[in-house]
Amino acid sequence: MEKGYFMLRVTNINRATKNIVASASYRSDEALYSERTDEKIKFRNHTVKPESMILTPQNAPEWTKDRQRLWNEVDKVEKNNAKTKNPRLAKEVLLSLPNDFDREVQTELTKDFIKSEFVDKGMVADISIHRDDMNNPHAHVLLTQRPFNTDGTWGKKTKTKTRYDENGHAILNQNGNKVRKQERFADFDFKEVRKHWELKLNQYSEREQSLRRYDSRSFEDQGLEKIAEIPLTREEYRLEKNEQKRCEKEGIEYQPVTYYGQKNEQIRRYNRGEVSQIFSDKEKEQAQNEIRLFIQNANEQVSKNEQSYSILFDRYQRDVGYSEAKETIKNTFDSASTFGRKIQNDLLKNEIKRRQLKFYAKNYDENYQFRKEIESKGYSQQAFVNTVETNYKALLSEKNKLESREEKRKEIYQSAKDVYLTESEKNHLIVQQMYPKSHHHFSHDEKAFIVDEAQKGNIIKATHVQYLFKQNNNIPNDVLLEDTYKKASKDIFFSQRHLKNLEKDSFEYNVELQFIKEKEKEIDSYKEHIDDDLRIDIGDKNFEKVKDQTPNEKVQLLIKLEKYNNVDQEEVIEKHINQVDRNDHDNRIEHENEQTNHINLPTINASDFLMYYANETEKQNNINHKKKKKKDNQKQERNNQMRR
C-alpha cells in the first residue's frame, strides 16, 4: 500500500486580526457585505471557483444557510457579548483531500466527516473546497463557536460544570465546595479529531479501491526513521515562490533561499535516503526561531485588510509582501506609470473629441459656409445631427469603459498602498525587536531587506545593513516626481510625431494639437522641480546655456542625458541646444505663414469630419466582429475540453 498525504490543521479566527465576513468571502469567492465595516467584499483569488456549502445543526434558524447573514450575525453576537476586545469568531479546519478521488467523492467525504465531527455537535460549518491546483485539493471549513438554543437564538460559548470522580461523586475542594470548571462549547480534542479524519480517509479509500492509506501519527510514533518537514510561514512561502518564479524565468535550477526552506530540502534528502544525517547549527536555528517569533508577534499586533491582500494575490497569483506592494504602486500610479498614464491620456483624448464634436455642432448652426459644405455632401440637417449624436454616444460609451478601468486601477493602487503600509508597520516591529537601539536609523526599504535576509538565515549586523542593502537590494525604487514629467514629455514627443502625418485642420489634427497643449500645461506645473533636477545633473555653468528653454525642452535634455549616459555630457548638451534652435526656426516660419492667412475661427473641413467618423464606425464594427469570433472560439474550445 502507498502512504497517502495526511494534513489537518486547526486555527482560530479572532476579531483583532480578521474580518470574519471577509474571511468567508475569501474562501468562498462570494461577494459579501460586512455590516460592521460597511463595505462590499469580493475576492477574485481563485482560478477555479470553489465548491461551497453550509451545513447546519438542529435548532439552527433558517438564516444560518445564508453565508452573508450568518457571519454578520456572528460578528454582532460576539461584539455584544464578548468580555474581551479580541473575541474568537470562528475556528477554521483545513483538510487536504485525496487527489486520486473524483470530485464528487471528495465532496461526499468532506461533508460526511464535518457533519459527524462538528455539525452533529451543534456547530454551523461553512465549507469551501479549493481545486485551483489539481494536485492539491483541500477544504476550508469555518465553524461557529456558539450553540443554538431550542428557540433558534444563540447560546453561551462556555458552560460551568461540576467535576465528578470515577464513582460519580462530586469532587470537593479544601473548603468543602464543589469543584467546577468552565468548558468551551467549540473546544475539542485535536488528536482525537485527527484520528477520526484518518479513519474516515481510510474508510473511503477502501470503498473507492484506492491503493493509498493514511496515518495521523507522527513519523516517530509510526516507527519510521523519517523527519517531518517544517511548515513554512506565509512570509517564507512567499520568498520561496518569488525565487521559483525568478529561476523559471531565467532558466536556472531552483534552490531554496529561506533558512527553513533549505532545512526542508535537507529533510527531503534524508527521507529519500540520499544523506545519512541532518546537520544542525544550534545557534543559527535558535536565531531563526527568534526571527519567527518576532514575525509572529508583528502579525498579531498589526491588523490587515484581507481584501487588499487578495487583490494583490490575484495580480501575482501568490502571496504578496512589501516588495510586491511597492512594485504595484510603481506600476499603477496615475501619472508616473505606463498603465496609469495611458488611462489618463485616453480619458483626456475622449474629452477633447467630445468638445470637438460640440464645436462642429455649434458651427453647423452658426457658420453658413460650413453648413453649405455639409449639405453639398448630401447630408440633410437631420442626417448631420444623427451623425453627431451617434458618435457622441459612442464617445460616452468609451468614456464609461475607461472610467471603469480607472476605478479598477484605483482599487489596485489603493490595495497596494494598504499592503505597503501594513508590511512597513510589521517590518518596523520586527526590526525594532532585532535592533532595539539602532532600528530608527533604517529606511522602510532597508527594514524590508533586513527581514527578508533574516528569513534566509542571514542575520546582518546593524553597522553593515546600509552597505549590504546597496549591494544586494532587489526592492523596487520609489515613484519619483521626474517619472511623471518625463512620461508627460514622452507623450508630447509621440503626439508631435503623429501630428506630422495628419492633415492640417482635420478632426484628428485638432484633437492631437489640443492634447499636446494639455500635456505642456502639465509639464509647466513642474518647471521649478525640473530646473532643480537639471541644475544638479549638469551643473550651474551648463544650466546657464539652457535656462531660457521651455520646461519640456529641459525635460527632453534630462531624458537624453539618461539615455546617452556613456556619451560625453558636453556633447549631448550641445547637440540638444542645436536641435532646439532648429525646431524654433521651423516653428517661427510656420507661424509667419499662418499669420498671412489668419482667420478668427479655426478652419473646419466637413469632408474630413464625415470621413473620420465613417472610418471610426467601420473600425469599431471590425473590432466587435473579432471579439465575437474570439469569444465563440473560446466557448467551442471549452466545450471540446469538457467532452474529452
Tab-separated table of N, CA and C in Angstrom, residues 572-629:
chain	number	residue	atom	x	y	z
A	572	VAL	N	26.316	65.906	-25.540
A	572	VAL	CA	24.858	65.714	-25.503
A	572	VAL	C	24.150	67.057	-25.382
A	573	ILE	N	24.663	67.931	-24.502
A	573	ILE	CA	24.061	69.249	-24.287
A	573	ILE	C	24.132	70.089	-25.559
A	574	GLU	N	25.278	70.073	-26.228
A	574	GLU	CA	25.479	70.868	-27.441
A	574	GLU	C	24.524	70.427	-28.548
A	575	LYS	N	24.408	69.115	-28.756
A	575	LYS	CA	23.504	68.595	-29.786
A	575	LYS	C	22.050	68.958	-29.472
A	576	HIS	N	21.716	68.901	-28.190
A	576	HIS	CA	20.352	69.250	-27.769
A	576	HIS	C	20.048	70.714	-28.073
A	577	ILE	N	20.976	71.612	-27.751
A	577	ILE	CA	20.790	73.049	-27.999
A	577	ILE	C	20.591	73.314	-29.490
A	578	ASN	N	21.406	72.669	-30.334
A	578	ASN	CA	21.295	72.837	-31.793
A	578	ASN	C	19.933	72.362	-32.301
A	579	GLN	N	19.458	71.232	-31.758
A	579	GLN	CA	18.168	70.688	-32.168
A	579	GLN	C	17.027	71.620	-31.794
A	580	VAL	N	17.077	72.171	-30.583
A	580	VAL	CA	16.053	73.117	-30.122
A	580	VAL	C	16.041	74.371	-30.997
A	581	ASP	N	17.234	74.856	-31.360
A	581	ASP	CA	17.335	76.049	-32.216
A	581	ASP	C	16.708	75.792	-33.585
A	582	ARG	N	16.964	74.612	-34.169
A	582	ARG	CA	16.383	74.258	-35.472
A	582	ARG	C	14.862	74.190	-35.393
A	583	ASN	N	14.353	73.577	-34.311
A	583	ASN	CA	12.898	73.474	-34.135
A	583	ASN	C	12.258	74.850	-33.996
A	584	ASP	N	12.928	75.752	-33.238
A	584	ASP	CA	12.407	77.115	-33.061
A	584	ASP	C	12.335	77.848	-34.399
A	585	HIS	N	13.362	77.673	-35.234
A	585	HIS	CA	13.410	78.304	-36.557
A	585	HIS	C	12.261	77.812	-37.432
A	586	ASP	N	12.052	76.496	-37.481
A	586	ASP	CA	10.981	75.904	-38.294
A	586	ASP	C	9.610	76.367	-37.819
A	587	ASN	N	9.423	76.419	-36.504
A	587	ASN	CA	8.131	76.835	-35.947
A	587	ASN	C	7.841	78.299	-36.236
A	588	ARG	N	8.897	79.130	-36.230
A	588	ARG	CA	8.730	80.564	-36.482
A	588	ARG	C	8.273	80.807	-37.915
A	589	ILE	N	8.883	80.103	-38.872
A	589	ILE	CA	8.497	80.224	-40.281
A	589	ILE	C	7.052	79.799	-40.484
A	590	GLU	N	6.685	78.679	-39.852
A	590	GLU	CA	5.325	78.158	-39.958
A	590	GLU	C	4.322	79.146	-39.376
A	591	HIS	N	4.700	79.759	-38.246
A	591	HIS	CA	3.822	80.727	-37.597
A	591	HIS	C	3.623	81.963	-38.467
A	592	GLU	N	4.702	82.436	-39.116
A	592	GLU	CA	4.619	83.592	-40.006
A	592	GLU	C	3.701	83.323	-41.180
A	593	ASN	N	3.775	82.125	-41.742
A	593	ASN	CA	2.906	81.750	-42.847
A	593	ASN	C	1.442	81.726	-42.421
A	594	GLU	N	1.208	81.269	-41.174
A	594	GLU	CA	-0.156	81.223	-40.665
A	594	GLU	C	-0.741	82.623	-40.517
A	595	GLN	N	0.127	83.591	-40.117
A	595	GLN	CA	-0.340	84.949	-39.888
A	595	GLN	C	-0.875	85.610	-41.147
A	596	THR	N	-0.312	85.227	-42.292
A	596	THR	CA	-0.732	85.837	-43.549
A	596	THR	C	-2.144	85.425	-43.942
A	597	ASN	N	-2.598	84.293	-43.437
A	597	ASN	CA	-3.926	83.792	-43.782
A	597	ASN	C	-4.756	83.595	-42.512
A	598	HIS	N	-4.630	84.543	-41.570
A	598	HIS	CA	-5.252	84.372	-40.271
A	598	HIS	C	-6.741	84.647	-40.328
A	599	ILE	N	-7.552	83.788	-39.727
A	599	ILE	CA	-8.991	83.991	-39.560
A	599	ILE	C	-9.350	83.753	-38.110
A	600	ASN	N	-10.485	84.259	-37.684
A	600	ASN	CA	-10.887	84.165	-36.279
A	600	ASN	C	-11.273	82.746	-35.878
A	601	LEU	N	-11.999	82.061	-36.763
A	601	LEU	CA	-12.429	80.702	-36.475
A	601	LEU	C	-11.457	79.688	-37.086
A	602	PRO	N	-11.206	78.567	-36.380
A	602	PRO	CA	-10.382	77.525	-36.987
A	602	PRO	C	-11.018	77.003	-38.262
A	603	THR	N	-10.180	76.612	-39.194
A	603	THR	CA	-10.684	76.022	-40.429
A	603	THR	C	-11.367	74.705	-40.115
A	604	ILE	N	-12.566	74.520	-40.658
A	604	ILE	CA	-13.320	73.308	-40.403
A	604	ILE	C	-13.545	72.581	-41.709
A	605	ASN	N	-13.032	71.385	-41.802
A	605	ASN	CA	-13.136	70.588	-43.016
A	605	ASN	C	-14.267	69.579	-42.860
A	606	ALA	N	-15.380	69.825	-43.494
A	606	ALA	CA	-16.549	68.962	-43.360
A	606	ALA	C	-16.286	67.561	-43.905
A	607	SER	N	-15.600	67.500	-45.028
A	607	SER	CA	-15.300	66.199	-45.634
A	607	SER	C	-14.484	65.323	-44.685
A	608	ASP	N	-13.460	65.942	-44.085
A	608	ASP	CA	-12.615	65.208	-43.153
A	608	ASP	C	-13.420	64.717	-41.955
A	609	PHE	N	-14.299	65.573	-41.446
A	609	PHE	CA	-15.138	65.217	-40.311
A	609	PHE	C	-15.985	63.975	-40.611
A	610	LEU	N	-16.679	63.988	-41.754
A	610	LEU	CA	-17.546	62.879	-42.131
A	610	LEU	C	-16.745	61.607	-42.420
A	611	MET	N	-15.594	61.776	-43.115
A	611	MET	CA	-14.751	60.634	-43.440
A	611	MET	C	-14.183	59.987	-42.175
A	612	TYR	N	-13.765	60.828	-41.207
A	612	TYR	CA	-13.188	60.335	-39.959
A	612	TYR	C	-14.164	59.422	-39.235
A	613	TYR	N	-15.403	59.855	-39.127
A	613	TYR	CA	-16.362	59.064	-38.380
A	613	TYR	C	-16.882	57.861	-39.150
A	614	ALA	N	-16.867	57.939	-40.471
A	614	ALA	CA	-17.185	56.751	-41.272
A	614	ALA	C	-16.133	55.666	-41.032
A	615	ASN	N	-14.863	56.075	-41.018
A	615	ASN	CA	-13.761	55.138	-40.763
A	615	ASN	C	-13.818	54.588	-39.338
A	616	GLU	N	-14.136	55.460	-38.350
A	616	GLU	CA	-14.226	55.043	-36.954
A	616	GLU	C	-15.311	53.998	-36.763
A	617	THR	N	-16.472	54.205	-37.430
A	617	THR	CA	-17.584	53.262	-37.336
A	617	THR	C	-17.193	51.899	-37.902
A	618	GLU	N	-16.547	51.923	-39.094
A	618	GLU	CA	-16.097	50.683	-39.725
A	618	GLU	C	-15.059	49.956	-38.858
A	619	LYS	N	-14.131	50.743	-38.257
A	619	LYS	CA	-13.094	50.176	-37.402
A	619	LYS	C	-13.720	49.474	-36.191
A	620	GLN	N	-14.712	50.134	-35.544
A	620	GLN	CA	-15.376	49.578	-34.371
A	620	GLN	C	-16.147	48.315	-34.712
A	621	ASN	N	-16.811	48.318	-35.898
A	621	ASN	CA	-17.538	47.127	-36.333
A	621	ASN	C	-16.600	45.935	-36.505
A	622	ASN	N	-15.408	46.193	-37.082
A	622	ASN	CA	-14.413	45.130	-37.254
A	622	ASN	C	-13.927	44.591	-35.904
A	623	ILE	N	-13.702	45.516	-34.945
A	623	ILE	CA	-13.265	45.123	-33.606
A	623	ILE	C	-14.315	44.247	-32.930
A	624	ASN	N	-15.587	44.680	-33.014
A	624	ASN	CA	-16.685	43.920	-32.404
A	624	ASN	C	-16.806	42.531	-33.022
A	625	HIS	N	-16.621	42.461	-34.367
A	625	HIS	CA	-16.689	41.167	-35.066
A	625	HIS	C	-15.583	40.227	-34.589
A	626	LYS	N	-14.354	40.762	-34.454
A	626	LYS	CA	-13.217	39.956	-33.997
A	626	LYS	C	-13.420	39.475	-32.567
A	627	LYS	N	-13.945	40.353	-31.702
A	627	LYS	CA	-14.218	39.978	-30.311
A	627	LYS	C	-15.227	38.840	-30.235
A	628	LYS	N	-16.303	38.966	-31.047
A	628	LYS	CA	-17.343	37.933	-31.062
A	628	LYS	C	-16.776	36.598	-31.548
A	629	LYS	N	-15.949	36.670	-32.608
A	629	LYS	CA	-15.347	35.451	-33.165
A	629	LYS	C	-14.431	34.773	-32.137
